Short mmCIF file of C-alpha atoms and ligand atoms in Angstrom, two decimals:
data_model
loop_
_atom_site.label_atom_id
_atom_site.label_comp_id
_atom_site.label_asym_id
_atom_site.label_seq_id
_atom_site.Cartn_x
_atom_site.Cartn_y
_atom_site.Cartn_z
CA MET T 1 8.76 -29.42 -21.27
CA VAL T 2 11.71 -27.59 -19.69
CA THR T 3 10.74 -24.43 -21.55
CA THR T 4 7.10 -24.71 -20.43
CA THR T 5 8.15 -25.21 -16.81
CA SER T 6 10.64 -22.36 -16.83
CA THR T 7 8.17 -19.98 -18.53
CA LEU T 8 5.53 -20.86 -15.98
CA ARG T 9 8.05 -20.38 -13.18
CA ALA T 10 9.11 -17.00 -14.59
CA ARG T 11 5.48 -15.94 -14.92
CA ILE T 12 4.68 -16.92 -11.34
CA HIS T 13 7.79 -15.19 -10.07
CA ALA T 14 6.88 -12.00 -11.96
CA THR T 15 3.29 -12.11 -10.69
CA LEU T 16 4.42 -12.40 -7.07
CA LEU T 17 6.82 -9.45 -7.38
CA HIS T 18 5.28 -6.43 -5.67
CA SER T 19 6.70 -4.13 -8.32
CA ASN T 20 4.84 -5.98 -11.09
CA ASP T 21 2.26 -3.72 -12.72
CA SER T 22 0.68 -6.38 -14.94
CA GLN T 23 -2.97 -7.35 -14.60
CA SER T 24 -2.09 -10.64 -12.87
CA GLY T 25 0.35 -8.89 -10.50
CA ARG T 26 -2.27 -6.34 -9.47
CA ARG T 27 -4.90 -9.06 -9.03
CA TRP T 28 -2.55 -11.10 -6.85
CA ARG T 29 -1.76 -8.08 -4.67
CA ALA T 30 -5.46 -7.29 -4.21
CA PHE T 31 -6.18 -10.92 -3.31
CA HIS T 32 -3.22 -11.09 -0.92
CA LEU T 33 -4.37 -7.91 0.84
CA PHE T 34 -7.91 -9.25 1.08
CA ALA T 35 -6.70 -12.57 2.56
CA LEU T 36 -4.41 -10.78 4.99
CA GLY T 37 -7.15 -8.34 6.04
CA SER T 38 -9.66 -11.18 6.57
CA GLY T 39 -7.08 -13.18 8.52
CA LEU T 40 -6.18 -10.25 10.76
CA LEU T 41 -9.83 -9.47 11.39
CA ALA T 42 -10.54 -13.12 12.27
CA VAL T 43 -7.53 -13.20 14.62
CA ALA T 44 -8.54 -9.93 16.28
CA VAL T 45 -12.17 -11.08 16.79
CA SER T 46 -11.02 -14.50 18.04
CA SER T 47 -9.25 -12.77 20.96
CA VAL T 48 -12.64 -11.66 22.30
CA VAL T 49 -13.65 -13.95 25.19
CA ASN T 50 -17.03 -15.73 25.42
CA LEU T 51 -17.75 -15.91 21.70
CA PRO T 52 -20.44 -18.41 20.63
CA ASP T 53 -18.99 -21.80 19.64
CA LEU T 54 -20.09 -21.48 16.03
CA VAL T 55 -18.36 -18.11 15.61
CA ASP T 56 -15.23 -19.54 17.22
CA ARG T 57 -15.17 -22.44 14.77
CA LEU T 58 -15.80 -20.13 11.83
CA LEU T 59 -12.91 -17.91 12.88
CA VAL T 60 -10.53 -20.89 13.18
CA LEU T 61 -11.66 -21.95 9.69
CA ILE T 62 -10.89 -18.50 8.27
CA ILE T 63 -7.47 -18.47 9.96
CA ALA T 64 -6.74 -21.96 8.57
CA LEU T 65 -7.83 -20.89 5.08
CA VAL T 66 -5.62 -17.81 5.15
CA ALA T 67 -2.75 -19.96 6.43
CA ILE T 68 -3.27 -22.38 3.49
CA ILE T 69 -3.17 -19.45 1.06
CA PHE T 70 0.06 -18.22 2.65
CA LEU T 71 1.48 -21.75 2.56
CA VAL T 72 0.79 -22.04 -1.17
CA GLU T 73 2.30 -18.58 -1.66
CA TYR T 74 5.38 -19.63 0.32
CA GLY T 75 5.75 -22.78 -1.79
CA LEU T 76 5.42 -20.82 -5.05
CA ARG T 77 7.88 -18.17 -3.94
CA LEU T 78 10.37 -20.86 -2.92
CA TRP T 79 9.92 -22.75 -6.20
CA SER T 80 10.28 -19.63 -8.34
CA ALA T 81 13.19 -18.13 -6.33
CA PRO T 82 15.80 -19.14 -9.01
CA GLU T 83 14.08 -16.64 -11.37
CA SER T 84 15.16 -13.74 -9.15
CA LEU T 85 17.94 -11.62 -10.66
CA ARG T 86 19.45 -11.46 -7.17
CA TYR T 87 20.25 -15.19 -7.37
CA SER T 88 21.36 -15.36 -11.01
CA GLY T 89 24.39 -17.58 -11.44
CA LEU T 90 23.40 -19.85 -8.54
CA SER T 91 22.02 -23.36 -8.93
CA ASP T 92 18.26 -23.78 -8.37
CA GLY T 93 18.82 -25.44 -4.99
CA ARG T 94 21.20 -22.76 -3.71
CA ALA T 95 18.91 -19.97 -4.95
CA ARG T 96 16.00 -21.52 -3.03
CA LEU T 97 18.11 -21.94 0.09
CA ARG T 98 19.25 -18.32 -0.10
CA TRP T 99 15.65 -17.17 -0.49
CA ALA T 100 14.45 -19.39 2.37
CA LEU T 101 17.08 -17.85 4.65
CA SER T 102 16.32 -14.27 3.56
CA ALA T 103 14.06 -11.97 5.64
CA THR T 104 11.20 -12.48 3.16
CA GLY T 105 11.57 -16.27 3.29
CA LEU T 106 11.77 -16.46 7.07
CA ILE T 107 8.82 -14.13 7.62
CA GLY T 108 6.84 -16.06 4.99
CA LEU T 109 7.51 -19.29 6.90
CA LEU T 110 6.73 -17.74 10.28
CA ALA T 111 3.42 -16.47 8.93
CA VAL T 112 2.39 -20.03 8.10
CA VAL T 113 3.70 -22.37 10.79
CA PRO T 114 1.98 -21.01 13.95
CA ALA T 115 -1.28 -20.60 12.04
CA PHE T 116 -1.40 -24.34 11.49
CA ALA T 117 -0.55 -24.95 15.13
CA ILE T 118 -3.83 -23.40 16.21
CA SER T 119 -6.05 -24.22 13.27
CA VAL T 120 -5.01 -27.83 12.66
CA SER T 121 -4.98 -28.74 16.36
CA ALA T 122 -8.17 -26.67 16.68
CA VAL T 123 -6.80 -25.02 19.81
CA LYS T 124 -8.84 -21.96 20.70
CA ALA T 125 -7.13 -18.89 19.29
CA ASP T 126 -6.54 -17.15 22.58
CA SER T 127 -5.31 -13.61 22.98
CA ASP T 128 -1.61 -14.62 23.05
CA PHE T 129 -1.94 -16.33 19.69
CA ALA T 130 -3.90 -13.37 18.40
CA ALA T 131 -1.10 -10.98 19.35
CA ILE T 132 1.56 -13.20 17.69
CA PHE T 133 -0.50 -13.45 14.51
CA CYS T 134 -1.17 -9.77 14.28
CA ILE T 135 2.58 -9.13 14.45
CA LEU T 136 3.62 -11.92 12.04
CA TRP T 137 1.02 -11.17 9.42
CA ILE T 138 1.54 -7.43 9.53
CA LEU T 139 5.28 -8.11 9.25
CA LYS T 140 4.54 -10.14 6.12
CA LEU T 141 2.62 -7.20 4.70
CA SER T 142 5.46 -4.81 5.48
CA VAL T 143 7.97 -7.03 3.66
CA HIS T 144 5.92 -7.04 0.45
CA ALA T 145 4.39 -3.55 0.59
CA PRO T 146 6.10 -1.12 -1.81
CA ALA T 147 5.65 1.61 0.83
CA THR T 148 8.27 -0.06 3.05
CA GLY T 149 10.88 0.12 0.31
CA THR T 150 9.83 3.68 -0.48
CA LEU T 151 10.18 4.73 3.16
CA GLY T 152 13.63 3.11 3.29
CA ARG T 153 14.71 5.08 0.21
CA VAL T 154 13.21 8.31 1.58
CA ILE T 155 15.16 7.92 4.84
CA SER T 156 18.32 7.18 2.89
CA ASN T 157 17.82 10.16 0.52
CA GLU T 158 16.98 12.58 3.31
CA ARG T 159 19.48 11.30 5.86
CA ALA T 160 21.44 14.56 5.99
CA ALA T 161 18.35 16.68 6.72
CA LEU T 162 16.94 14.08 9.13
CA SER T 163 20.23 13.87 11.03
CA SER T 164 20.31 17.67 11.44
CA VAL T 165 16.80 17.65 12.95
CA LEU T 166 17.71 14.67 15.12
CA ILE T 167 20.74 16.56 16.47
CA ILE T 168 18.50 19.57 17.31
CA PHE T 169 16.11 17.11 19.00
CA ILE T 170 18.91 15.63 21.12
CA ILE T 171 20.31 19.07 22.07
CA VAL T 172 16.89 20.30 23.27
CA LEU T 173 16.22 16.98 25.00
CA VAL T 174 19.46 16.82 27.00
CA THR T 175 19.43 20.54 27.87
CA ALA T 176 15.81 20.38 29.06
CA ALA T 177 16.36 17.17 31.05
CA THR T 178 19.43 18.59 32.79
CA ALA T 179 17.78 21.95 33.60
CA THR T 180 14.63 20.29 35.01
CA TYR T 181 16.78 17.91 37.02
CA PHE T 182 18.36 20.94 38.73
CA PHE T 183 15.02 22.66 39.39
CA GLU T 184 12.94 19.65 40.44
CA ARG T 185 15.21 17.08 42.12
CA GLY T 186 14.81 18.72 45.59
CA GLY T 187 11.01 18.78 45.56
CA GLN T 188 10.40 15.54 43.62
CA PRO T 189 13.32 13.18 44.26
CA ASP T 190 11.31 10.16 43.07
CA GLN T 191 10.44 11.66 39.69
CA PHE T 192 13.46 13.88 38.95
CA GLY T 193 16.08 12.36 41.29
CA ASP T 194 18.41 11.34 38.46
CA LEU T 195 19.07 12.34 34.84
CA PRO T 196 17.47 9.27 33.18
CA SER T 197 14.17 10.05 35.00
CA SER T 198 14.36 13.68 33.81
CA LEU T 199 15.13 12.43 30.32
CA TRP T 200 11.93 10.35 30.36
CA TRP T 201 9.92 13.49 31.20
CA ALA T 202 11.76 15.45 28.47
CA VAL T 203 11.06 12.79 25.80
CA VAL T 204 7.36 12.58 26.74
CA THR T 205 7.07 16.38 26.63
CA LEU T 206 9.23 17.03 23.56
CA THR T 207 7.35 14.51 21.45
CA THR T 208 4.11 16.25 22.55
CA THR T 209 2.85 12.94 24.00
CA GLY T 210 2.41 14.29 27.55
CA TYR T 211 1.33 11.31 29.67
CA GLY T 212 1.15 13.59 32.70
CA ASP T 213 2.76 10.96 34.96
CA VAL T 214 5.63 13.34 35.84
CA VAL T 215 5.00 17.09 36.08
CA PRO T 216 7.43 19.91 37.06
CA HIS T 217 6.27 21.91 40.11
CA THR T 218 8.84 24.74 40.39
CA VAL T 219 8.63 27.93 38.33
CA GLY T 220 11.98 27.14 36.68
CA GLY T 221 10.85 23.60 35.80
CA ARG T 222 7.63 24.88 34.28
CA MET T 223 9.47 27.50 32.23
CA VAL T 224 11.76 24.79 30.86
CA GLY T 225 8.64 22.69 30.19
CA SER T 226 7.05 25.53 28.17
CA VAL T 227 10.17 25.90 26.00
CA VAL T 228 10.32 22.11 25.48
CA MET T 229 6.65 21.94 24.41
CA VAL T 230 7.05 24.68 21.79
CA SER T 231 10.37 23.18 20.59
CA GLY T 232 8.65 19.78 20.32
CA ILE T 233 6.07 21.14 17.90
CA LEU T 234 8.79 22.79 15.80
CA VAL T 235 11.02 19.70 15.70
CA LEU T 236 8.11 17.39 14.79
CA ALA T 237 6.91 19.84 12.13
CA LEU T 238 10.41 19.85 10.61
CA MET T 239 10.63 16.05 10.70
CA THR T 240 7.15 15.67 9.14
CA GLY T 241 7.98 18.21 6.45
CA ILE T 242 11.21 16.45 5.47
CA LEU T 243 9.59 13.00 5.37
CA ALA T 244 6.45 14.19 3.54
CA THR T 245 8.46 16.03 0.87
CA GLY T 246 10.83 13.08 0.46
CA PHE T 247 7.92 10.66 0.19
CA ALA T 248 6.15 12.79 -2.43
CA GLU T 249 9.41 13.07 -4.43
CA GLU T 250 9.99 9.32 -4.30
CA VAL T 251 6.42 8.51 -5.34
CA ARG T 252 6.72 11.02 -8.20
CA ARG T 253 9.95 9.32 -9.37
CA ARG T 254 8.31 5.87 -9.26
CA GLU T 255 5.24 7.15 -11.11
CA TYR T 256 7.55 8.71 -13.73
CA LEU T 257 9.14 5.32 -14.47
CA ARG T 258 5.73 3.63 -14.53
CA VAL T 259 4.42 6.20 -17.03
CA TRP T 260 7.60 5.97 -19.11
CA ASP T 261 7.11 2.19 -19.48
CA GLN T 262 3.64 2.83 -20.92
CA VAL T 263 4.46 5.92 -22.99
CA VAL T 264 7.00 4.04 -25.13
CA LYS T 265 4.14 1.83 -26.35
CA VAL T 266 2.40 4.82 -27.98
CA PRO T 267 4.07 5.63 -31.34
CA MET T 268 2.68 9.17 -31.27
CA PHE T 269 4.88 9.91 -28.27
CA THR T 270 7.99 7.99 -29.29
CA GLU T 271 8.18 10.04 -32.50
CA LEU T 272 8.71 13.16 -30.36
CA GLY T 273 12.29 12.42 -29.28
CA THR T 274 13.61 11.81 -25.79
CA VAL T 275 13.76 15.40 -24.50
CA THR T 276 10.17 16.29 -25.47
CA LEU T 277 9.02 12.88 -24.32
CA SER T 278 10.49 13.37 -20.86
CA GLU T 279 8.55 16.65 -20.65
CA ILE T 280 5.26 14.95 -21.42
CA VAL T 281 5.82 11.93 -19.16
CA GLY T 282 5.55 14.09 -16.04
CA LYS T 283 2.07 15.18 -17.09
CA LEU T 284 0.56 11.75 -17.79
CA ARG T 285 -1.06 9.37 -15.28
CA VAL T 286 -1.36 5.60 -15.75
CA ARG T 287 -4.80 4.06 -15.18
CA TYR T 288 -5.72 0.37 -15.45
CA TYR T 289 -9.26 -0.61 -16.41
CA PRO T 290 -11.01 -3.99 -16.44
CA PRO T 291 -13.06 -5.11 -19.49
CA ARG T 292 -16.50 -3.50 -20.03
CA PHE T 293 -15.62 -0.43 -17.98
CA VAL T 294 -17.22 2.85 -19.06
CA VAL T 295 -14.31 5.29 -19.26
CA VAL T 296 -16.20 8.17 -20.84
CA ARG T 297 -19.97 8.75 -20.92
CA ARG T 298 -21.72 10.68 -23.68
CA ASP T 299 -22.96 14.20 -22.72
CA GLU T 300 -20.88 14.34 -19.55
CA PRO T 301 -18.35 17.18 -19.22
CA GLY T 302 -14.80 16.17 -20.16
CA ASP T 303 -11.70 17.26 -18.27
CA SER T 304 -9.16 14.85 -19.76
CA MET T 305 -8.09 12.88 -22.81
CA PHE T 306 -6.72 9.34 -22.96
CA PHE T 307 -3.99 7.50 -24.87
CA ILE T 308 -4.21 3.71 -25.13
CA SER T 309 -0.93 2.04 -24.19
CA ASP T 310 -2.41 -1.46 -23.88
CA GLY T 311 -5.75 -3.08 -24.69
CA GLU T 312 -8.71 -1.79 -26.65
CA VAL T 313 -11.79 0.43 -26.28
CA GLU T 314 -15.08 0.70 -28.15
CA VAL T 315 -16.43 4.12 -29.15
CA ARG T 316 -20.23 3.81 -29.13
CA LEU T 317 -21.39 5.99 -32.00
CA PRO T 318 -24.97 6.31 -33.35
CA ARG T 319 -23.89 4.29 -36.39
CA GLU T 320 -21.79 1.17 -35.84
CA PRO T 321 -19.23 1.31 -32.99
CA VAL T 322 -15.55 2.02 -33.69
CA ARG T 323 -12.73 0.19 -31.92
CA LEU T 324 -9.49 1.91 -30.92
CA GLY T 325 -6.42 -0.15 -30.00
CA GLN T 326 -2.90 0.35 -28.66
CA GLY T 327 -1.46 3.71 -29.73
CA GLY T 328 -4.90 5.26 -30.27
CA PHE T 329 -6.40 8.14 -28.31
CA PHE T 330 -9.81 9.52 -27.39
CA GLY T 331 -11.50 12.22 -25.35
CA GLU T 332 -9.72 15.00 -27.29
CA MET T 333 -12.89 16.54 -28.74
CA ALA T 334 -14.25 17.73 -25.39
CA LEU T 335 -10.93 19.47 -24.70
CA LEU T 336 -10.60 21.05 -28.14
CA ASP T 337 -14.26 22.10 -28.58
CA ARG T 338 -14.98 22.63 -24.86
CA LEU T 339 -18.18 20.67 -25.33
CA PRO T 340 -19.62 17.64 -23.47
CA ARG T 341 -18.41 14.16 -24.48
CA SER T 342 -19.65 13.21 -27.96
CA ALA T 343 -19.75 9.43 -27.35
CA THR T 344 -19.63 6.74 -24.68
CA ILE T 345 -16.39 4.75 -24.56
CA VAL T 346 -16.11 1.29 -23.01
CA THR T 347 -13.11 -1.03 -22.62
CA THR T 348 -13.40 -4.38 -24.44
CA GLN T 349 -10.51 -6.06 -22.55
CA PRO T 350 -8.10 -5.19 -19.71
CA THR T 351 -6.82 -1.82 -20.83
CA THR T 352 -4.06 0.54 -19.73
CA LEU T 353 -4.65 4.20 -20.45
CA LEU T 354 -2.50 7.30 -20.09
CA VAL T 355 -4.58 10.20 -18.87
CA LEU T 356 -3.80 13.80 -19.78
CA TYR T 357 -5.78 16.42 -17.87
CA ALA T 358 -7.16 19.52 -19.61
CA SER T 359 -4.80 21.99 -17.85
CA ASP T 360 -1.76 19.92 -18.91
CA PHE T 361 -3.19 19.47 -22.41
CA TYR T 362 -3.37 23.26 -22.93
CA GLU T 363 0.15 23.66 -21.54
CA ILE T 364 1.46 20.97 -23.90
CA ALA T 365 -0.35 22.68 -26.78
CA ALA T 366 1.96 25.67 -26.23
CA HIS T 367 5.17 23.60 -25.90
CA ILE T 368 4.67 20.73 -28.34
CA PRO T 369 2.52 22.08 -31.20
CA SER T 370 3.26 19.06 -33.43
CA LEU T 371 1.56 16.68 -31.00
CA VAL T 372 -1.53 18.83 -30.63
CA ALA T 373 -1.66 19.39 -34.42
CA ALA T 374 -1.83 15.60 -34.92
CA VAL T 375 -4.59 15.33 -32.29
CA GLU T 376 -6.52 18.20 -33.92
CA LYS T 377 -6.20 16.63 -37.38
CA GLU T 378 -7.68 13.35 -36.14
CA ALA T 379 -10.44 15.19 -34.25
CA ARG T 380 -11.38 17.03 -37.47
CA ARG T 381 -11.58 13.74 -39.32
CA ARG T 382 -13.74 12.20 -36.57
CA ARG T 383 -16.09 15.18 -36.57
CA GLN T 384 -16.53 14.93 -40.36
CA GLU T 385 -17.08 11.21 -40.08
CA ASN T 386 -19.76 11.67 -37.40
CA GLU T 387 -21.51 14.41 -39.40
CA SER T 388 -21.50 12.48 -42.68
CA GLY T 389 -22.26 9.17 -40.92
CA GLN T 390 -19.64 7.44 -43.11
CA ALA T 391 -16.36 5.93 -41.98
CA THR T 392 -13.18 7.60 -43.29
CA PRO T 393 -9.67 6.21 -42.80
CA SER T 394 -7.83 7.65 -39.80
CA ALA T 395 -4.29 9.04 -40.10
CA SER T 396 -2.87 6.03 -38.28
CA SER T 397 -4.71 3.41 -40.37
P1 LIG E 1 -14.93 13.32 -26.64
O1 LIG E 1 -16.07 13.97 -27.32
O2 LIG E 1 -14.19 14.10 -25.63
O3 LIG E 1 -15.46 11.97 -25.96
C1 LIG E 1 -15.89 10.92 -26.78
C2 LIG E 1 -14.76 10.58 -27.71
O4 LIG E 1 -15.04 9.61 -28.68
C3 LIG E 1 -14.38 11.78 -28.55
O5 LIG E 1 -13.91 12.81 -27.73
C4 LIG E 1 -13.43 11.16 -29.52
O6 LIG E 1 -12.17 11.00 -28.95
C5 LIG E 1 -14.07 9.78 -29.72
N1 LIG E 1 -14.76 9.76 -31.02
C6 LIG E 1 -15.82 10.48 -31.40
N2 LIG E 1 -16.13 10.18 -32.68
C7 LIG E 1 -15.25 9.25 -33.10
C8 LIG E 1 -15.05 8.53 -34.33
N3 LIG E 1 -15.82 8.72 -35.38
N4 LIG E 1 -14.02 7.66 -34.39
C9 LIG E 1 -13.22 7.44 -33.32
N5 LIG E 1 -13.38 8.08 -32.15
C10 LIG E 1 -14.37 8.98 -32.03
#
């Protein structure tokens, strides 16, 4: 009984983890996003005044439903908190208390409590409530979204470059604010009478926002303004470049680990040794497919081949269909023969595939001839089998 409970608890904990790539984890995330999106939409619409009574009641119902989902989620997260590695060594009660007092726990609770206040008491969700909800529910999303963690890591990795740009930003800002203060304070004492007011103008101009509420009138002030506008574009371009590059790098690193986890399930790759394997990992993409999904259609042009790291596919041949399981591959013939797909291939269960695009396949052919030789050998066998119409044992069977 204890084992059953703890396995169930571990499974639930793993499913709720945003880094979980399993089928159940991905389904939960999609459902959570859908509930959150519906809830936010209902809250936003409910802030519109003079809605028909029926629509109002429907919106309150949706908000209540989403709140119930979040309440169940909160309960499950609290119950499964002892499974977290972060709380290993603590008793179940202490682990739950620590989780409840963490940012995730507090935001999870805040996302639930006020929702019940308006839905259970059936108070009309007025615009104040709507604003609070939008913030709390979006906060909940930001806590669980992998992008938040990624952005945090990007800022940490790029802090040296970001600080340099920030220093340039501050230098331009203070210089421009001081210079404009000197030029404009006589003519516009209300707008440029002190340095903080000039700083406001400089920030609005440097960030290229330009509200137009404060405008320099003297020639000197306008010249400073021109320099600030051009500098603003440069500084923002630098900042965007640093963040975009850092983000792409971080995503590439995460994808690398995700692919690595799948690649080790394919014996054909593991036989290659770590160095060669690391070369190939960068060229593969992980794709998850539901059952009965057509991955490849006969007679269509082919630009990629697939390795099965989990699940099973059915190759629909004119004679009886052939099934390929974990470790198998398909789609190689179109790349080798440069011909359209020779068969339709459909998943029979949830399946994880590693995709290798044609350009990368030809590059790998030059670097890792042993891998391509094995693929070619199997393709030859399949061709013979299709021509003779009789099954022959594959190299792996
Ligand atoms: P391709 O022609 O690119 O697309 C369909 C794929 O089905 C083909 O590559 C092979 O990978 C696979 N295929 C074709 N014939 C057989 C077979 N006899 N046994 C297993 N797989 C096959």
